[in-house]
């Protein structure tokens, strides 16, 4: 089923089971409009605005005539004709003023009177763009290893991590309050060509601390937000192809290699699966850019984005570590193809 942008705008959640190429095409469609070819809007019609102004002036002029008739003609205030003129004066004056003002402001709104002055609606907000880029980067890297023409199952949640239903704890924290949120926004499942099942998931954790101080002349509100992210990479295999896998958990920890900013949280090894969970404490970027020569000058401070961990590189290193263990376990039943012990 092709991407339904209207449905996505309502839920901010993208879910699909399709080939890698089809998912990448959908992710490109979700890119901010600034990265796509801009849509050229027709120039506002000047004659329409002039017509609105003439209508407003006419209604205001008619209002003046009615008010003049009420002022000059000797009419009984209790008569129906007097009440009719008074009502017409009010409504024509109000309508004329509104139409006249709208004719001047019409060029700034998205209507027949002119183009919109509001920023173009983005399919993905700037603060969620890194999520879209991370999924696209992982699919590009893994597409050669994934089963040819095989489907992948993708869930990408681009709603706010503070959305209703994502709160997991709320209570007192010192002299203030604390609320914790868990946002499981990414799930990627697929099968490699050798039959290994891949599962990548990511959860953003947000903690909001709020405190109120009462001062003599004002009330001061303070808030603090901290974020961290959990990445989990799991592989499910056939036990007969990897004998003795469950006994290798102690050796796996020495094999795991992670980039700076990533901390090993959990490792599980069973007969038919391996799971690796890593914590990123200080935010992340989908793909770190290479430093420019000017960034390497002595004494120049690095940008904040340059110091954030590279999430796509972290996932790649986690997967590589797990594959090293699988390669060693598969060689246990093949004496002529023994690999180095991790």
XYZ file of C-alpha atoms in Angstrom, residues 19-28 131-146 152 154 188 192 198 286-287 312 315-316 319:
37
model
C 10.829 -4.041 0.516
C 13.759 -1.828 1.467
C 13.409 0.161 -1.763
C 9.734 0.902 -1.088
C 10.386 1.996 2.494
C 13.232 4.270 1.376
C 10.906 5.833 -1.186
C 8.358 6.540 1.562
C 11.017 8.064 3.812
C 12.052 10.364 0.986
C 14.809 9.917 13.395
C 13.863 9.716 9.730
C 17.498 10.056 8.673
C 18.620 7.304 11.067
C 16.140 4.778 9.690
C 17.041 5.682 6.105
C 20.782 5.377 6.869
C 20.373 1.939 8.472
C 18.324 0.629 5.557
C 20.912 1.863 3.069
C 23.708 0.146 4.989
C 21.909 -3.169 5.491
C 20.139 -3.473 2.157
C 22.955 -5.514 0.571
C 22.889 -8.044 3.440
C 19.119 -8.305 3.702
C 11.150 -5.495 6.211
C 9.171 -0.802 10.006
C 13.098 -2.412 12.281
C 19.491 -11.499 6.259
C 17.405 -8.884 12.611
C 21.790 10.010 12.718
C 25.173 10.336 11.049
C 23.983 4.774 12.884
C 24.142 0.273 15.548
C 26.659 -0.858 12.931
C 25.757 -5.638 14.811
